[in-house]
């Protein structure tokens, strides 16, 4: 039965020969949004996606505790079967208000938000146009539905235009799917140009703001807000597991028939709904995100700090400064060694290997948090520079970092 | 030149450009085992061919592609539809 995973097992065995299993890291304790204990040693967390650092926000914790005390630990079923709790509906209204949309639907995870939304929105005879670097949840959502799926070159409006031209004579709706910030390299979609293509073709547009919610835009609504094109985005998908520090996902839009999605999206219908504690902490996290715009400024500064420090250390960097900073690695072996040595030096990052990465190329991926202090970022830069030098990835230019 | 020959010519040129024409290319050549094109690289390679031939290969049509012969078949069908 498991014979087909033999190649995968041998790949994993190769990965673990150098040291730890990067996909099986088990922390002894989480101390804060930025630190944990691993194998009895304190490590700095530089790969959490905890952009605003809200996982330890006292108000969010208090709300979660109060909701558990009042409503119990879980809903034990789906909203279709077990009913909607007051908190679910309140969260949907709050989220819609924050995003400036008429309606929002909450899912149990961000993965399920894409699975449910994409498979339900685009049906047989319709067309989904996906950016080549889309997250697995987008590909899986497309696969679960019956629409024809076309992949276009990453961040290439001309390639999207060409494909829409070839599909122009075909019946059915066309739904373009983009991401605000792409999770592996931290690059953003050229949204204004994409919107132009969408308008020309009379297509629909869905933007997954999983990594850009709370990060981009004057109010943290994401890339569409930052680029001033929210009116052209028909569907916004996102997650509660990054800036909002919990778990869950959503889809928000202005269409009136939105309730039909509740009985069409299988990933919504056939899974247990979010527990009261999560609903309450996410509600509170939205309040915190609105009330503390300075968190976004700190996050931006931290991203720029790490990016500039690594550039000064001589690293070739993947994209413009953003909360995600990725170092392209020359090969898998070096990437695995780099990740292990950094962890030995007390810095936890994400090892990203193909096929989950653009072009299948190995990456050392980091994400900063607003909760990181400048001193912690300096510590991380020094550890990265020393490790990079030891592995021959940066030859010179370390003086500024090491001094 | 037949449609198939034309498509095969495009494939070999594209492989050459990518530096992936490491073995003689026949209809039986496996994308994964002979040309070392894993799932992601194969998708990117097909995308390059879509641009060269100005066609679209829907993703569900890609699952069946294992050999150069399979690829020629899928591309030829799409090219004749487009034409």
PDB file of C-alpha atoms in Angstrom, chain A residues 152-397:
ATOM      1  CA  UNK A 152       0.019  31.224 -16.575  1.00  0.00           C
ATOM      2  CA  UNK A 153       3.571  32.447 -16.031  1.00  0.00           C
ATOM      3  CA  UNK A 154       4.223  33.826 -12.572  1.00  0.00           C
ATOM      4  CA  UNK A 155       3.430  37.537 -12.300  1.00  0.00           C
ATOM      5  CA  UNK A 156       3.218  37.887 -16.093  1.00  0.00           C
ATOM      6  CA  UNK A 157       0.188  39.968 -17.205  1.00  0.00           C
ATOM      7  CA  UNK A 158       1.084  39.476 -20.888  1.00  0.00           C
ATOM      8  CA  UNK A 159       1.037  35.696 -20.586  1.00  0.00           C
ATOM      9  CA  UNK A 160      -2.314  35.931 -18.771  1.00  0.00           C
ATOM     10  CA  UNK A 161      -3.638  38.204 -21.544  1.00  0.00           C
ATOM     11  CA  UNK A 162      -2.458  35.760 -24.214  1.00  0.00           C
ATOM     12  CA  UNK A 163      -4.185  32.837 -22.507  1.00  0.00           C
ATOM     13  CA  UNK A 164      -7.425  34.757 -22.030  1.00  0.00           C
ATOM     14  CA  UNK A 165      -7.307  35.663 -25.712  1.00  0.00           C
ATOM     15  CA  UNK A 166      -7.023  31.961 -26.621  1.00  0.00           C
ATOM     16  CA  UNK A 167      -9.967  31.212 -24.333  1.00  0.00           C
ATOM     17  CA  UNK A 168     -12.069  34.146 -25.546  1.00  0.00           C
ATOM     18  CA  UNK A 169     -14.294  32.046 -27.806  1.00  0.00           C
ATOM     19  CA  UNK A 170     -14.905  29.389 -25.198  1.00  0.00           C
ATOM     20  CA  UNK A 171     -18.108  29.658 -23.167  1.00  0.00           C
ATOM     21  CA  UNK A 172     -18.104  29.785 -19.381  1.00  0.00           C
ATOM     22  CA  UNK A 173     -16.918  32.224 -16.739  1.00  0.00           C
ATOM     23  CA  UNK A 174     -13.209  32.971 -16.391  1.00  0.00           C
ATOM     24  CA  UNK A 175     -11.809  33.358 -12.869  1.00  0.00           C
ATOM     25  CA  UNK A 176      -8.254  34.638 -12.414  1.00  0.00           C
ATOM     26  CA  UNK A 177      -6.554  33.630  -9.160  1.00  0.00           C
ATOM     27  CA  UNK A 178      -3.640  35.622  -7.711  1.00  0.00           C
ATOM     28  CA  UNK A 179      -1.905  35.986  -4.362  1.00  0.00           C
ATOM     29  CA  UNK A 180      -1.152  39.259  -2.587  1.00  0.00           C
ATOM     30  CA  UNK A 181       2.266  38.103  -1.392  1.00  0.00           C
ATOM     31  CA  UNK A 182       3.661  34.826  -2.709  1.00  0.00           C
ATOM     32  CA  UNK A 183       4.700  32.759   0.266  1.00  0.00           C
ATOM     33  CA  UNK A 184       8.012  31.350  -0.891  1.00  0.00           C
ATOM     34  CA  UNK A 185       9.864  34.424  -2.194  1.00  0.00           C
ATOM     35  CA  UNK A 186       7.764  37.197  -0.654  1.00  0.00           C
ATOM     36  CA  UNK A 187       7.126  38.906  -3.992  1.00  0.00           C
ATOM     37  CA  UNK A 188       3.815  40.634  -4.707  1.00  0.00           C
ATOM     38  CA  UNK A 189       1.495  40.337  -7.703  1.00  0.00           C
ATOM     39  CA  UNK A 190       1.574  43.227 -10.237  1.00  0.00           C
ATOM     40  CA  UNK A 191      -2.048  43.775  -9.324  1.00  0.00           C
ATOM     41  CA  UNK A 192      -2.837  46.940 -11.303  1.00  0.00           C
ATOM     42  CA  UNK A 193      -1.647  45.387 -14.566  1.00  0.00           C
ATOM     43  CA  UNK A 194      -3.504  42.174 -13.767  1.00  0.00           C
ATOM     44  CA  UNK A 195      -6.676  44.157 -13.097  1.00  0.00           C
ATOM     45  CA  UNK A 196      -6.346  45.771 -16.544  1.00  0.00           C
ATOM     46  CA  UNK A 197      -6.148  42.321 -18.143  1.00  0.00           C
ATOM     47  CA  UNK A 198      -9.147  41.175 -16.098  1.00  0.00           C
ATOM     48  CA  UNK A 199     -11.196  44.175 -17.270  1.00  0.00           C
ATOM     49  CA  UNK A 200     -10.256  43.682 -20.936  1.00  0.00           C
ATOM     50  CA  UNK A 201     -11.305  40.032 -20.806  1.00  0.00           C
ATOM     51  CA  UNK A 202     -14.442  40.524 -18.717  1.00  0.00           C
ATOM     52  CA  UNK A 203     -13.107  37.952 -16.265  1.00  0.00           C
ATOM     53  CA  UNK A 204     -13.538  37.629 -12.491  1.00  0.00           C
ATOM     54  CA  UNK A 205     -10.657  38.123 -10.071  1.00  0.00           C
ATOM     55  CA  UNK A 206      -9.902  36.349  -6.795  1.00  0.00           C
ATOM     56  CA  UNK A 207      -6.954  37.492  -4.680  1.00  0.00           C
ATOM     57  CA  UNK A 208      -5.620  35.328  -1.877  1.00  0.00           C
ATOM     58  CA  UNK A 209      -4.342  37.786   0.724  1.00  0.00           C
ATOM     59  CA  UNK A 210      -3.098  35.045   3.095  1.00  0.00           C
ATOM     60  CA  UNK A 211       0.348  36.603   3.529  1.00  0.00           C
ATOM     61  CA  UNK A 212      -0.627  40.217   2.842  1.00  0.00           C
ATOM     62  CA  UNK A 213      -3.564  40.659   5.241  1.00  0.00           C
ATOM     63  CA  UNK A 214      -2.390  42.808   8.134  1.00  0.00           C
ATOM     64  CA  UNK A 215       0.843  43.432   6.237  1.00  0.00           C
ATOM     65  CA  UNK A 216       0.031  45.608   3.202  1.00  0.00           C
ATOM     66  CA  UNK A 217      -2.305  48.577   2.752  1.00  0.00           C
ATOM     67  CA  UNK A 218      -2.882  51.596   4.975  1.00  0.00           C
ATOM     68  CA  UNK A 219      -5.410  49.596   7.021  1.00  0.00           C
ATOM     69  CA  UNK A 220      -3.874  46.161   6.533  1.00  0.00           C
ATOM     70  CA  UNK A 221      -6.486  44.925   4.071  1.00  0.00           C
ATOM     71  CA  UNK A 222      -3.786  43.576   1.797  1.00  0.00           C
ATOM     72  CA  UNK A 223      -2.279  44.162  -1.633  1.00  0.00           C
ATOM     73  CA  UNK A 224      -5.556  45.234  -3.249  1.00  0.00           C
ATOM     74  CA  UNK A 225      -5.815  48.080  -0.738  1.00  0.00           C
ATOM     75  CA  UNK A 226      -2.141  49.003  -1.188  1.00  0.00           C
ATOM     76  CA  UNK A 227      -2.594  49.164  -4.976  1.00  0.00           C
ATOM     77  CA  UNK A 228      -5.958  50.955  -4.818  1.00  0.00           C
ATOM     78  CA  UNK A 229      -7.826  48.291  -6.789  1.00  0.00           C
ATOM     79  CA  UNK A 230     -10.147  46.742  -4.210  1.00  0.00           C
ATOM     80  CA  UNK A 231     -13.208  47.528  -6.331  1.00  0.00           C
ATOM     81  CA  UNK A 232     -11.820  45.333  -9.108  1.00  0.00           C
ATOM     82  CA  UNK A 233     -11.223  42.344  -6.870  1.00  0.00           C
ATOM     83  CA  UNK A 234     -14.375  40.220  -6.808  1.00  0.00           C
ATOM     84  CA  UNK A 235     -13.343  37.692  -4.161  1.00  0.00           C
ATOM     85  CA  UNK A 236     -10.863  38.036  -1.312  1.00  0.00           C
ATOM     86  CA  UNK A 237      -9.596  34.849   0.295  1.00  0.00           C
ATOM     87  CA  UNK A 238      -7.378  34.768   3.348  1.00  0.00           C
ATOM     88  CA  UNK A 239      -6.344  33.051   6.515  1.00  0.00           C
ATOM     89  CA  UNK A 240      -6.447  33.654  10.268  1.00  0.00           C
ATOM     90  CA  UNK A 241      -3.262  31.660  10.800  1.00  0.00           C
ATOM     91  CA  UNK A 242      -0.723  34.343   9.974  1.00  0.00           C
ATOM     92  CA  UNK A 243      -1.258  38.002  10.945  1.00  0.00           C
ATOM     93  CA  UNK A 244      -4.265  37.074  13.082  1.00  0.00           C
ATOM     94  CA  UNK A 245      -2.311  34.488  15.063  1.00  0.00           C
ATOM     95  CA  UNK A 246      -4.772  31.585  15.158  1.00  0.00           C
ATOM     96  CA  UNK A 247      -6.255  29.251  12.524  1.00  0.00           C
ATOM     97  CA  UNK A 248      -9.097  29.482  10.025  1.00  0.00           C
ATOM     98  CA  UNK A 249      -9.806  31.018   6.646  1.00  0.00           C
ATOM     99  CA  UNK A 250     -12.332  33.179   4.862  1.00  0.00           C
ATOM    100  CA  UNK A 251     -13.769  34.341   1.586  1.00  0.00           C
ATOM    101  CA  UNK A 252     -15.278  37.836   1.329  1.00  0.00           C
ATOM    102  CA  UNK A 253     -17.209  39.427  -1.534  1.00  0.00           C
ATOM    103  CA  UNK A 254     -20.053  41.752  -2.489  1.00  0.00           C
ATOM    104  CA  UNK A 255     -22.327  39.368  -4.389  1.00  0.00           C
ATOM    105  CA  UNK A 256     -25.789  38.881  -2.936  1.00  0.00           C
ATOM    106  CA  UNK A 257     -26.113  35.169  -3.602  1.00  0.00           C
ATOM    107  CA  UNK A 258     -23.259  34.393  -1.249  1.00  0.00           C
ATOM    108  CA  UNK A 259     -25.345  32.088   0.945  1.00  0.00           C
ATOM    109  CA  UNK A 260     -25.531  29.551  -1.882  1.00  0.00           C
ATOM    110  CA  UNK A 261     -21.807  28.933  -1.366  1.00  0.00           C
ATOM    111  CA  UNK A 262     -22.598  27.633   2.122  1.00  0.00           C
ATOM    112  CA  UNK A 263     -24.407  24.683   0.604  1.00  0.00           C
ATOM    113  CA  UNK A 264     -22.094  24.289  -2.384  1.00  0.00           C
ATOM    114  CA  UNK A 265     -18.592  24.501  -0.888  1.00  0.00           C
ATOM    115  CA  UNK A 266     -17.813  21.000   0.344  1.00  0.00           C
ATOM    116  CA  UNK A 267     -14.822  22.158   2.402  1.00  0.00           C
ATOM    117  CA  UNK A 268     -17.275  24.337   4.345  1.00  0.00           C
ATOM    118  CA  UNK A 269     -20.111  21.825   4.606  1.00  0.00           C
ATOM    119  CA  UNK A 270     -18.295  18.650   5.561  1.00  0.00           C
ATOM    120  CA  UNK A 271     -15.917  19.753   8.276  1.00  0.00           C
ATOM    121  CA  UNK A 272     -16.265  20.877  11.877  1.00  0.00           C
ATOM    122  CA  UNK A 273     -16.564  24.624  12.299  1.00  0.00           C
ATOM    123  CA  UNK A 274     -14.061  26.754  14.198  1.00  0.00           C
ATOM    124  CA  UNK A 275     -14.175  26.343  17.997  1.00  0.00           C
ATOM    125  CA  UNK A 276     -15.372  29.279  20.157  1.00  0.00           C
ATOM    126  CA  UNK A 277     -11.855  30.025  21.464  1.00  0.00           C
ATOM    127  CA  UNK A 278     -10.470  30.581  17.953  1.00  0.00           C
ATOM    128  CA  UNK A 279     -13.473  32.592  16.809  1.00  0.00           C
ATOM    129  CA  UNK A 280     -13.069  34.857  19.848  1.00  0.00           C
ATOM    130  CA  UNK A 281      -9.299  35.317  19.515  1.00  0.00           C
ATOM    131  CA  UNK A 282      -9.562  36.085  15.785  1.00  0.00           C
ATOM    132  CA  UNK A 283     -12.318  38.641  16.464  1.00  0.00           C
ATOM    133  CA  UNK A 284     -10.039  40.273  19.026  1.00  0.00           C
ATOM    134  CA  UNK A 285      -7.036  40.086  16.692  1.00  0.00           C
ATOM    135  CA  UNK A 286      -8.966  42.064  14.045  1.00  0.00           C
ATOM    136  CA  UNK A 287      -9.621  44.702  16.712  1.00  0.00           C
ATOM    137  CA  UNK A 288      -5.906  44.734  17.574  1.00  0.00           C
ATOM    138  CA  UNK A 289      -4.891  44.952  13.921  1.00  0.00           C
ATOM    139  CA  UNK A 290      -7.156  47.972  13.449  1.00  0.00           C
ATOM    140  CA  UNK A 291      -6.225  49.673  16.703  1.00  0.00           C
ATOM    141  CA  UNK A 292      -2.454  49.228  16.315  1.00  0.00           C
ATOM    142  CA  UNK A 293      -1.363  50.301  12.826  1.00  0.00           C
ATOM    143  CA  UNK A 294       2.111  50.786  14.294  1.00  0.00           C
ATOM    144  CA  UNK A 295       2.500  46.980  14.257  1.00  0.00           C
ATOM    145  CA  UNK A 296       2.567  47.155  10.460  1.00  0.00           C
ATOM    146  CA  UNK A 297       5.240  49.867  10.543  1.00  0.00           C
ATOM    147  CA  UNK A 298       7.386  47.794  12.896  1.00  0.00           C
ATOM    148  CA  UNK A 299       6.888  44.749  10.693  1.00  0.00           C
ATOM    149  CA  UNK A 300       7.956  46.705   7.614  1.00  0.00           C
ATOM    150  CA  UNK A 301      11.044  48.031   9.426  1.00  0.00           C
ATOM    151  CA  UNK A 302      11.942  44.535  10.596  1.00  0.00           C
ATOM    152  CA  UNK A 303      11.645  43.139   7.083  1.00  0.00           C
ATOM    153  CA  UNK A 304      13.826  45.929   5.706  1.00  0.00           C
ATOM    154  CA  UNK A 305      16.340  45.445   8.536  1.00  0.00           C
ATOM    155  CA  UNK A 306      16.764  41.717   7.832  1.00  0.00           C
ATOM    156  CA  UNK A 307      16.821  42.225   4.059  1.00  0.00           C
ATOM    157  CA  UNK A 308      19.417  45.016   4.225  1.00  0.00           C
ATOM    158  CA  UNK A 309      21.558  43.123   6.741  1.00  0.00           C
ATOM    159  CA  UNK A 310      21.688  40.029   4.578  1.00  0.00           C
ATOM    160  CA  UNK A 311      22.364  42.032   1.425  1.00  0.00           C
ATOM    161  CA  UNK A 312      25.240  43.800   3.210  1.00  0.00           C
ATOM    162  CA  UNK A 313      26.553  40.392   4.265  1.00  0.00           C
ATOM    163  CA  UNK A 314      26.839  39.474   0.600  1.00  0.00           C
ATOM    164  CA  UNK A 315      23.819  37.236   0.138  1.00  0.00           C
ATOM    165  CA  UNK A 316      21.897  37.178  -3.134  1.00  0.00           C
ATOM    166  CA  UNK A 317      18.293  37.754  -2.101  1.00  0.00           C
ATOM    167  CA  UNK A 318      15.109  36.487  -3.733  1.00  0.00           C
ATOM    168  CA  UNK A 319      12.830  39.530  -3.819  1.00  0.00           C
ATOM    169  CA  UNK A 320      12.245  43.092  -2.658  1.00  0.00           C
ATOM    170  CA  UNK A 321      12.087  43.718   1.116  1.00  0.00           C
ATOM    171  CA  UNK A 322       8.932  42.209   2.607  1.00  0.00           C
ATOM    172  CA  UNK A 323       8.189  40.258   5.785  1.00  0.00           C
ATOM    173  CA  UNK A 324       9.306  37.187   3.848  1.00  0.00           C
ATOM    174  CA  UNK A 325      13.011  37.012   3.105  1.00  0.00           C
ATOM    175  CA  UNK A 326      14.274  34.031   1.144  1.00  0.00           C
ATOM    176  CA  UNK A 327      17.805  32.989   0.309  1.00  0.00           C
ATOM    177  CA  UNK A 328      18.093  30.935  -2.887  1.00  0.00           C
ATOM    178  CA  UNK A 329      20.355  27.943  -2.220  1.00  0.00           C
ATOM    179  CA  UNK A 330      22.677  26.477  -4.865  1.00  0.00           C
ATOM    180  CA  UNK A 331      21.506  22.888  -4.220  1.00  0.00           C
ATOM    181  CA  UNK A 332      19.524  20.705  -1.795  1.00  0.00           C
ATOM    182  CA  UNK A 333      22.562  19.514   0.158  1.00  0.00           C
ATOM    183  CA  UNK A 334      23.753  23.062   0.873  1.00  0.00           C
ATOM    184  CA  UNK A 335      20.234  24.135   1.788  1.00  0.00           C
ATOM    185  CA  UNK A 336      19.870  21.272   4.276  1.00  0.00           C
ATOM    186  CA  UNK A 337      23.312  21.911   5.769  1.00  0.00           C
ATOM    187  CA  UNK A 338      22.602  25.665   6.026  1.00  0.00           C
ATOM    188  CA  UNK A 339      19.283  25.065   7.788  1.00  0.00           C
ATOM    189  CA  UNK A 340      20.864  22.625  10.280  1.00  0.00           C
ATOM    190  CA  UNK A 341      23.841  24.821  11.073  1.00  0.00           C
ATOM    191  CA  UNK A 342      21.596  27.832  11.617  1.00  0.00           C
ATOM    192  CA  UNK A 343      19.508  25.847  14.056  1.00  0.00           C
ATOM    193  CA  UNK A 344      22.716  24.805  15.862  1.00  0.00           C
ATOM    194  CA  UNK A 345      23.437  28.539  16.077  1.00  0.00           C
ATOM    195  CA  UNK A 346      20.019  29.084  17.663  1.00  0.00           C
ATOM    196  CA  UNK A 347      18.012  30.406  14.685  1.00  0.00           C
ATOM    197  CA  UNK A 348      14.964  28.560  13.362  1.00  0.00           C
ATOM    198  CA  UNK A 349      14.084  29.145   9.707  1.00  0.00           C
ATOM    199  CA  UNK A 350      12.082  27.229   7.079  1.00  0.00           C
ATOM    200  CA  UNK A 351      13.790  24.835   4.723  1.00  0.00           C
ATOM    201  CA  UNK A 352      11.813  24.940   1.485  1.00  0.00           C
ATOM    202  CA  UNK A 353      12.535  22.283  -1.134  1.00  0.00           C
ATOM    203  CA  UNK A 354      11.090  21.491  -4.540  1.00  0.00           C
ATOM    204  CA  UNK A 355       8.469  20.866  -5.744  1.00  0.00           C
ATOM    205  CA  UNK A 356       6.957  23.311  -3.209  1.00  0.00           C
ATOM    206  CA  UNK A 357       9.229  26.154  -4.388  1.00  0.00           C
ATOM    207  CA  UNK A 358       9.257  28.262  -7.577  1.00  0.00           C
ATOM    208  CA  UNK A 359      11.083  26.293 -10.254  1.00  0.00           C
ATOM    209  CA  UNK A 360      11.648  23.523  -7.693  1.00  0.00           C
ATOM    210  CA  UNK A 361      14.732  25.376  -6.413  1.00  0.00           C
ATOM    211  CA  UNK A 362      15.754  25.029  -2.739  1.00  0.00           C
ATOM    212  CA  UNK A 363      15.297  28.047  -0.489  1.00  0.00           C
ATOM    213  CA  UNK A 364      16.087  29.066   3.031  1.00  0.00           C
ATOM    214  CA  UNK A 365      12.926  30.943   3.862  1.00  0.00           C
ATOM    215  CA  UNK A 366      12.506  33.385   6.715  1.00  0.00           C
ATOM    216  CA  UNK A 367       9.598  35.496   7.853  1.00  0.00           C
ATOM    217  CA  UNK A 368       9.867  38.365  10.309  1.00  0.00           C
ATOM    218  CA  UNK A 369       7.414  39.399  12.993  1.00  0.00           C
ATOM    219  CA  UNK A 370       6.590  42.812  14.411  1.00  0.00           C
ATOM    220  CA  UNK A 371       7.431  41.242  17.772  1.00  0.00           C
ATOM    221  CA  UNK A 372      11.126  40.805  16.857  1.00  0.00           C
ATOM    222  CA  UNK A 373      13.471  43.358  18.419  1.00  0.00           C
ATOM    223  CA  UNK A 374      16.287  45.018  16.425  1.00  0.00           C
ATOM    224  CA  UNK A 375      18.758  43.132  18.642  1.00  0.00           C
ATOM    225  CA  UNK A 376      17.158  39.796  17.740  1.00  0.00           C
ATOM    226  CA  UNK A 377      17.365  40.658  14.038  1.00  0.00           C
ATOM    227  CA  UNK A 378      21.052  41.565  14.421  1.00  0.00           C
ATOM    228  CA  UNK A 379      21.655  38.218  16.136  1.00  0.00           C
ATOM    229  CA  UNK A 380      19.938  36.440  13.250  1.00  0.00           C
ATOM    230  CA  UNK A 381      21.920  38.365  10.604  1.00  0.00           C
ATOM    231  CA  UNK A 382      25.217  37.547  12.329  1.00  0.00           C
ATOM    232  CA  UNK A 383      24.312  33.831  12.558  1.00  0.00           C
ATOM    233  CA  UNK A 384      23.236  33.767   8.910  1.00  0.00           C
ATOM    234  CA  UNK A 385      26.384  35.569   7.763  1.00  0.00           C
ATOM    235  CA  UNK A 386      28.688  33.263   9.694  1.00  0.00           C
ATOM    236  CA  UNK A 387      26.886  30.172   8.426  1.00  0.00           C
ATOM    237  CA  UNK A 388      26.871  31.506   4.876  1.00  0.00           C
ATOM    238  CA  UNK A 389      30.593  32.187   5.068  1.00  0.00           C
ATOM    239  CA  UNK A 390      31.320  28.734   6.480  1.00  0.00           C
ATOM    240  CA  UNK A 391      29.426  27.146   3.593  1.00  0.00           C
ATOM    241  CA  UNK A 392      31.101  29.364   1.015  1.00  0.00           C
ATOM    242  CA  UNK A 393      27.908  31.170   0.030  1.00  0.00           C
ATOM    243  CA  UNK A 394      29.216  34.621   0.845  1.00  0.00           C
ATOM    244  CA  UNK A 395      32.841  35.348   0.173  1.00  0.00           C
ATOM    245  CA  UNK A 396      33.403  38.848   1.392  1.00  0.00           C
ATOM    246  CA  UNK A 397      31.534  41.857   2.661  1.00  0.00           C
TER     247      UNK A 397
END
